[in-house]
Short mmCIF file of C-alpha atoms and ligand atoms in Angstrom, two decimals:
data_model
loop_
_atom_site.label_atom_id
_atom_site.label_comp_id
_atom_site.label_asym_id
_atom_site.label_seq_id
_atom_site.Cartn_x
_atom_site.Cartn_y
_atom_site.Cartn_z
CA MET A 3 16.88 43.52 -47.26
CA THR A 4 14.20 42.11 -45.70
CA ARG A 5 10.65 43.81 -44.84
CA THR A 6 9.78 43.80 -41.70
CA HIS A 7 7.14 46.60 -41.48
CA ILE A 8 3.65 45.50 -41.44
CA PRO A 9 1.93 48.86 -42.96
CA VAL A 10 -1.26 49.17 -41.03
CA LEU A 11 -4.51 50.56 -42.44
CA ALA A 12 -2.90 50.44 -46.17
CA GLY A 13 -6.13 49.12 -48.22
CA GLU A 14 -8.55 51.98 -46.08
CA LEU A 15 -5.98 54.39 -46.78
CA ILE A 16 -5.42 53.76 -50.85
CA ASP A 17 -9.73 53.24 -50.88
CA LEU A 18 -10.72 56.70 -49.01
CA THR A 19 -8.03 58.17 -50.51
CA GLY A 20 -8.23 56.60 -54.01
CA PRO A 21 -4.64 57.21 -55.76
CA SER A 22 -5.61 56.79 -59.26
CA GLU A 23 -3.47 56.65 -62.91
CA GLY A 24 -0.81 59.68 -63.09
CA ASP A 25 -1.08 61.21 -59.73
CA ARG A 26 1.48 63.33 -58.26
CA VAL A 27 2.25 61.54 -54.64
CA VAL A 28 4.06 62.55 -51.45
CA ASP A 29 4.59 59.55 -48.72
CA CYS A 30 6.02 61.74 -45.91
CA THR A 31 7.00 58.84 -43.94
CA PHE A 32 8.43 55.92 -46.21
CA GLY A 33 10.02 53.49 -43.56
CA ALA A 34 9.65 49.68 -45.44
CA GLY A 35 7.75 51.56 -48.05
CA GLY A 36 4.76 49.04 -47.53
CA HIS A 37 2.57 52.19 -47.99
CA ALA A 38 4.37 53.37 -50.88
CA ARG A 39 4.37 50.40 -53.27
CA LEU A 40 0.35 50.06 -53.28
CA VAL A 41 0.56 53.50 -53.94
CA ALA A 42 2.83 52.95 -56.59
CA GLU A 43 1.25 50.20 -58.18
CA ARG A 44 -2.24 52.98 -58.61
CA ILE A 45 -0.67 55.37 -59.99
CA GLY A 46 1.59 53.32 -62.68
CA PRO A 47 3.65 54.87 -64.87
CA SER A 48 2.47 58.25 -65.71
CA GLY A 49 2.99 59.06 -61.42
CA THR A 50 4.87 60.64 -59.82
CA LEU A 51 5.90 59.58 -55.93
CA VAL A 52 8.30 61.64 -53.57
CA CYS A 53 9.08 59.45 -50.58
CA VAL A 54 10.24 61.12 -47.82
CA ASP A 55 12.22 59.65 -44.54
CA ARG A 56 14.53 60.85 -41.84
CA ASP A 57 16.19 57.66 -40.90
CA PRO A 58 18.61 56.18 -43.47
CA ASP A 59 17.67 52.43 -43.19
CA ALA A 60 14.06 53.83 -45.11
CA GLU A 61 16.59 54.70 -48.34
CA GLU A 62 18.01 51.18 -48.45
CA HIS A 63 14.31 50.03 -48.79
CA PHE A 64 13.33 53.33 -51.22
CA GLU A 65 16.02 51.41 -53.79
CA GLU A 66 14.86 48.30 -53.61
CA LEU A 67 11.01 50.12 -54.94
CA ALA A 68 12.40 52.37 -56.81
CA ALA A 69 13.78 49.07 -59.17
CA GLU A 70 10.32 47.53 -59.25
CA VAL A 71 7.75 50.04 -59.81
CA ALA A 72 6.66 51.73 -62.42
CA CYS A 73 6.01 55.64 -61.50
CA GLN A 74 8.35 57.89 -61.33
CA THR A 75 10.66 57.98 -58.30
CA ARG A 76 12.72 60.48 -55.98
CA PHE A 77 13.59 60.53 -52.24
CA LEU A 78 14.50 62.73 -49.95
CA ARG A 79 16.55 61.69 -46.38
CA MET A 80 15.33 64.86 -44.27
CA ASP A 81 12.50 66.07 -42.17
CA TYR A 82 9.10 65.50 -43.48
CA THR A 83 9.04 69.36 -42.90
CA GLU A 84 11.91 70.05 -44.49
CA ALA A 85 11.06 68.11 -47.10
CA LEU A 86 7.44 69.50 -47.75
CA ALA A 87 9.03 73.31 -47.63
CA LEU A 88 11.19 72.51 -50.42
CA LEU A 89 8.44 70.62 -52.62
CA ALA A 90 6.57 73.59 -52.24
CA GLU A 91 9.66 75.88 -52.88
CA GLU A 92 9.51 73.78 -56.14
CA GLY A 93 6.43 74.42 -56.83
CA PHE A 94 5.61 71.22 -56.43
CA THR A 95 2.14 70.05 -56.02
CA ALA A 96 0.25 66.82 -54.98
CA ASP A 97 -2.78 64.63 -55.36
CA LEU A 98 -2.33 63.08 -52.08
CA VAL A 99 0.31 63.73 -49.34
CA TYR A 100 0.35 61.17 -46.15
CA PHE A 101 1.73 60.32 -43.17
CA ASP A 102 2.04 56.87 -41.29
CA LEU A 103 3.33 58.23 -37.86
CA GLY A 104 6.07 56.92 -35.25
CA VAL A 105 8.56 54.36 -35.61
CA SER A 106 8.88 52.02 -37.97
CA SER A 107 8.96 48.20 -36.98
CA MET A 108 12.60 47.74 -38.42
CA GLN A 109 13.62 50.91 -35.61
CA ILE A 110 12.00 49.05 -32.64
CA ASP A 111 13.46 45.89 -33.27
CA THR A 112 16.90 46.82 -34.54
CA ARG A 113 18.61 46.74 -30.47
CA GLU A 114 21.48 48.96 -31.04
CA ARG A 115 18.61 51.63 -31.94
CA GLY A 116 17.95 52.48 -28.46
CA PHE A 117 13.91 52.42 -29.04
CA SER A 118 13.25 49.57 -27.04
CA TYR A 119 12.05 48.33 -23.75
CA SER A 120 12.12 44.58 -24.45
CA TYR A 121 16.15 45.25 -25.04
CA ASP A 122 19.43 46.34 -23.48
CA ALA A 123 21.06 48.79 -25.87
CA PRO A 124 22.45 52.23 -25.18
CA LEU A 125 19.72 54.72 -24.98
CA ASP A 126 19.68 55.96 -28.43
CA MET A 127 15.77 56.58 -29.57
CA ARG A 128 17.14 58.81 -32.77
CA MET A 129 15.23 58.03 -36.21
CA ASP A 130 18.11 60.07 -37.58
CA PRO A 131 21.37 58.58 -36.40
CA GLY A 132 22.84 62.61 -37.20
CA GLN A 133 20.74 64.08 -34.92
CA GLU A 134 22.61 65.61 -32.02
CA LEU A 135 20.32 65.29 -28.95
CA ASP A 136 19.45 61.12 -28.09
CA ALA A 137 18.05 59.72 -25.16
CA ARG A 138 20.37 59.59 -23.44
CA THR A 139 20.73 63.02 -23.42
CA VAL A 140 16.77 63.84 -22.99
CA VAL A 141 17.20 61.08 -19.29
CA ASN A 142 20.23 62.40 -18.10
CA THR A 143 20.19 66.52 -18.81
CA MET A 144 16.87 66.92 -18.67
CA GLU A 145 15.52 69.03 -15.30
CA GLU A 146 13.31 66.71 -13.23
CA ARG A 147 10.44 68.94 -13.14
CA GLN A 148 10.75 68.80 -17.09
CA LEU A 149 11.06 65.29 -16.88
CA ALA A 150 8.01 64.81 -15.05
CA LYS A 151 5.97 67.36 -17.43
CA VAL A 152 7.50 65.74 -20.53
CA LEU A 153 6.20 61.99 -18.95
CA SER A 154 3.05 62.72 -18.08
CA THR A 155 2.26 64.99 -21.13
CA TYR A 156 3.74 62.90 -23.74
CA GLY A 157 3.65 59.40 -22.15
CA GLU A 158 0.30 60.42 -20.37
CA GLU A 159 1.81 58.45 -17.55
CA ARG A 160 0.10 59.13 -13.99
CA ASN A 161 3.13 58.66 -12.26
CA ALA A 162 4.70 60.32 -14.15
CA LYS A 163 6.47 62.40 -10.68
CA ILE A 164 7.28 59.67 -8.92
CA ILE A 165 9.29 58.15 -11.62
CA ALA A 166 11.44 61.53 -12.64
CA ARG A 167 12.26 62.18 -8.83
CA GLU A 168 13.78 58.13 -9.12
CA ILE A 169 15.32 58.75 -12.65
CA ALA A 170 16.99 62.24 -11.01
CA ARG A 171 17.97 60.13 -7.97
CA ARG A 172 19.89 57.49 -9.51
CA ARG A 173 21.64 59.96 -12.09
CA THR A 174 23.44 61.51 -9.41
CA LYS A 175 25.00 58.56 -9.02
CA ALA A 176 25.63 57.46 -12.39
CA PRO A 177 24.59 58.92 -15.74
CA ILE A 178 21.37 56.70 -16.94
CA GLU A 179 23.52 54.84 -19.77
CA THR A 180 20.78 52.29 -21.23
CA THR A 181 17.09 50.94 -22.04
CA GLY A 182 17.86 48.36 -19.29
CA GLU A 183 19.01 51.24 -16.67
CA LEU A 184 16.35 53.34 -17.58
CA VAL A 185 13.44 49.93 -17.63
CA ALA A 186 14.84 49.57 -13.71
CA ALA A 187 14.60 52.95 -12.92
CA VAL A 188 10.58 52.87 -13.82
CA GLU A 189 10.09 49.53 -11.89
CA ALA A 190 11.91 50.72 -8.90
CA ALA A 191 10.03 53.75 -9.03
CA LEU A 192 6.80 52.20 -8.76
CA PRO A 193 5.03 50.53 -5.75
CA ALA A 194 4.72 46.74 -6.27
CA ALA A 195 1.01 46.56 -6.40
CA VAL A 196 0.94 49.51 -9.65
CA ARG A 197 3.90 46.84 -11.08
CA ARG A 198 1.27 44.00 -10.64
CA ARG A 199 -1.46 45.71 -12.47
CA PHE A 200 0.79 45.88 -16.11
CA GLY A 201 0.52 42.13 -15.99
CA GLY A 202 3.22 40.93 -18.82
CA SER A 203 3.45 44.06 -20.33
CA SER A 204 6.29 46.35 -18.98
CA PRO A 205 5.92 49.82 -17.15
CA ALA A 206 8.10 51.76 -18.58
CA LYS A 207 6.41 51.42 -21.88
CA ARG A 208 4.85 55.10 -21.71
CA VAL A 209 8.02 56.20 -20.40
CA PHE A 210 9.96 55.41 -23.34
CA GLN A 211 6.99 56.60 -25.69
CA ALA A 212 7.88 60.44 -24.37
CA ILE A 213 11.28 60.23 -24.38
CA ARG A 214 11.39 58.84 -28.13
CA ILE A 215 8.63 61.78 -28.67
CA VAL A 216 11.03 64.51 -27.12
CA VAL A 217 14.28 63.57 -28.88
CA ASN A 218 12.58 63.10 -32.12
CA ASP A 219 10.31 66.28 -31.63
CA GLU A 220 7.50 64.45 -33.09
CA LEU A 221 4.46 66.54 -32.35
CA ASP A 222 5.75 70.39 -32.81
CA ASP A 223 7.09 68.85 -36.45
CA LEU A 224 3.36 67.01 -37.00
CA ASP A 225 2.24 70.79 -36.37
CA ARG A 226 4.29 72.14 -38.56
CA ALA A 227 4.25 69.70 -41.26
CA LEU A 228 0.42 69.84 -41.79
CA PRO A 229 0.09 73.23 -42.85
CA VAL A 230 2.66 72.81 -44.97
CA ALA A 231 1.30 69.19 -46.95
CA TRP A 232 -2.12 71.33 -47.20
CA SER A 233 -0.34 73.85 -49.17
CA ILE A 234 1.15 71.50 -51.69
CA LEU A 235 -2.18 70.07 -52.22
CA ASP A 236 -4.28 70.40 -55.72
CA ASP A 237 -7.46 71.49 -55.63
CA GLY A 238 -9.63 67.33 -55.23
CA GLY A 239 -6.00 66.56 -53.11
CA ARG A 240 -6.21 64.48 -49.91
CA LEU A 241 -4.43 64.28 -46.77
CA ALA A 242 -4.34 61.78 -44.87
CA ALA A 243 -3.07 60.36 -41.26
CA ILE A 244 -2.27 57.54 -39.92
CA SER A 245 -1.91 58.18 -35.98
CA PHE A 246 -0.70 56.11 -33.02
CA HIS A 247 -1.50 57.58 -29.64
CA SER A 248 -4.31 60.26 -28.86
CA LEU A 249 -1.79 63.35 -28.84
CA GLU A 250 -0.58 62.67 -32.42
CA ASP A 251 -4.55 62.07 -33.38
CA ARG A 252 -5.86 65.15 -31.54
CA ARG A 253 -3.67 67.14 -33.50
CA VAL A 254 -4.76 65.79 -37.31
CA LYS A 255 -8.05 66.34 -35.82
CA ARG A 256 -8.10 69.57 -34.77
CA PHE A 257 -6.09 70.62 -37.83
CA LEU A 258 -8.59 68.93 -40.27
CA ALA A 259 -11.52 70.17 -38.84
CA ASP A 260 -10.41 73.79 -38.89
CA ARG A 261 -10.27 74.05 -42.56
CA THR A 262 -13.01 72.44 -42.80
CA ARG A 263 -14.73 75.39 -41.26
CA GLY A 264 -16.39 78.09 -42.96
CA CYS A 265 -17.54 82.13 -41.31
CA ILE A 266 -15.67 82.83 -38.60
CA CYS A 267 -18.06 85.96 -37.80
CA PRO A 268 -19.72 86.03 -34.89
CA PRO A 269 -23.16 84.66 -34.59
CA ASP A 270 -24.65 88.26 -34.08
CA LEU A 271 -23.28 89.85 -37.01
CA PRO A 272 -25.64 90.04 -40.06
CA VAL A 273 -23.38 89.75 -43.23
CA CYS A 274 -20.29 88.08 -43.02
CA ARG A 275 -17.33 90.25 -42.84
CA CYS A 276 -14.64 87.58 -42.56
CA GLY A 277 -15.26 85.85 -46.24
CA ARG A 278 -14.14 82.60 -44.91
CA THR A 279 -15.53 79.43 -46.88
CA PRO A 280 -14.33 76.04 -46.06
CA GLU A 281 -10.77 74.87 -47.51
CA ALA A 282 -11.87 71.09 -46.77
CA GLU A 283 -14.32 68.41 -47.03
CA LEU A 284 -13.77 65.17 -44.34
CA ILE A 285 -13.31 62.30 -46.28
CA THR A 286 -13.42 60.52 -42.30
CA ARG A 287 -15.91 61.81 -40.41
CA ARG A 288 -14.72 59.66 -37.34
CA SER A 289 -11.04 57.86 -37.35
CA VAL A 290 -11.02 54.58 -39.20
CA VAL A 291 -9.60 51.69 -36.96
CA ALA A 292 -8.18 48.50 -37.81
CA THR A 293 -10.53 45.65 -37.98
CA PRO A 294 -10.53 42.74 -35.62
CA GLY A 295 -8.70 40.70 -38.39
CA GLU A 296 -5.95 42.95 -38.87
CA VAL A 297 -5.31 43.48 -34.82
CA ALA A 298 -5.24 40.07 -34.62
CA HIS A 299 -2.50 39.55 -37.49
CA ASN A 300 -0.81 43.09 -36.17
CA PRO A 301 -0.78 43.78 -33.19
CA ARG A 302 0.71 47.39 -33.75
CA SER A 303 -2.38 48.29 -36.02
CA GLY A 304 -4.86 48.72 -32.69
CA SER A 305 -3.73 51.93 -31.43
CA ALA A 306 -4.07 52.83 -35.25
CA ARG A 307 -6.35 55.84 -36.47
CA LEU A 308 -6.62 57.11 -39.98
CA ARG A 309 -7.88 60.27 -41.26
CA ALA A 310 -8.46 62.36 -44.20
CA ALA A 311 -9.58 65.25 -46.31
CA ARG A 312 -9.87 66.64 -49.65
CA ARG A 313 -9.16 70.08 -50.83
CA LEU A 314 -11.81 71.83 -52.41
CA ALA A 315 -11.40 73.91 -55.19
CA ALA A 316 -12.24 77.95 -54.31
CA GLY A 317 -15.67 78.13 -54.67
CA GLU A 318 -16.49 74.49 -54.23
CA GLU A 319 -19.35 73.77 -51.46
CA SER A 320 -18.62 70.61 -49.88
C1 SAM B 403 5.56 53.98 -38.94
S1 SAM B 403 6.89 53.99 -39.61
C2 SAM B 403 6.23 53.95 -41.58
C3 SAM B 403 6.21 52.72 -42.26
C4 SAM B 403 5.80 52.83 -43.72
N1 SAM B 403 4.38 53.30 -43.88
C5 SAM B 403 5.58 50.82 -44.10
O1 SAM B 403 4.40 50.60 -44.55
O2 SAM B 403 6.94 50.55 -44.52
C6 SAM B 403 7.28 55.82 -39.95
C7 SAM B 403 8.65 56.34 -40.18
O3 SAM B 403 8.27 57.59 -40.82
C8 SAM B 403 9.32 58.08 -40.41
N2 SAM B 403 9.82 59.32 -39.76
C9 SAM B 403 9.34 59.84 -38.23
N3 SAM B 403 9.25 61.02 -38.41
C10 SAM B 403 9.58 61.54 -39.37
C11 SAM B 403 9.68 62.84 -39.73
N4 SAM B 403 9.68 63.79 -38.90
N5 SAM B 403 10.51 63.24 -41.25
C12 SAM B 403 10.72 62.48 -41.85
N6 SAM B 403 10.58 61.12 -41.57
C13 SAM B 403 10.27 60.41 -40.24
C14 SAM B 403 10.75 57.19 -39.40
O4 SAM B 403 11.87 57.36 -39.29
C15 SAM B 403 9.68 55.85 -39.49
O5 SAM B 403 10.44 55.09 -41.18
#
């Protein structure tokens, strides 16, 4: 099986989170295992690497990796929140848990998965093909106002209202079945002057991002997963996430910042009553971005942001 996904910020992830001999690591978004392979080399034969992905195609990449690396390996084909909860239930503790969020290049480039506005294919966009909700259902059944809200919030699409209106208009005549039909609806909704502003890129990009986020429940899932990931970290364990748009990055940033906060008593209280102490030390004060060299080699890395923090032991000062 050929691997076509180039791991993003891979050197930075390894350098900043420092996996070492014997570590127990969870890769929550295995994909083609680009990051996992580097981690496996670092943790060696005494290390354990748990790989998670809800896409069955990732499991094939995992089989290849498992045959080649020396560490203990395990694959959990499920949603990462469920996988982390399962590990917590089993009493598994980790030195490193990381997320490389979003979709893989294999998912985007496999026409029939329906993730891409560049190919005409059935509207699908499910990371887990066994899941019921797909893009066709979202596009054809979501109420127009809700659809506009989704496009505006998850796609940060300024023309959300007119695009939602055009989608709603078209689907009363016949359901929108394909990615090509969705692109056509977006293009028809936008005035020519707006369309021209996109130059060579597709005006449907943000709409596709928004629909994909809904289909895969990406943001709520991240909110659910981060606390569970944090709960399985050992003292000194590291949590890292690579995100690809501001909606994800904001969630990661806020979650990690909250863990670094100590006393939350009102400032006029003479002594602390809350007893809260920081649980985390930030490894990255600001998000880490790809170098110009990486972006030139892999344009997808252009929007990537890496954040990481270390779990403090009880009583340890940051
Ligand atoms: C950007 S790719 C990861 C690429 C990987 N780091 C590599 O180097 O090949 C993201 C992967 O995470 C998976 N994924 C996204 N959200 C998930 C979730 N909630 N649960 C499980 N897997 C998820 C996707 O199916 C996809 O394969």
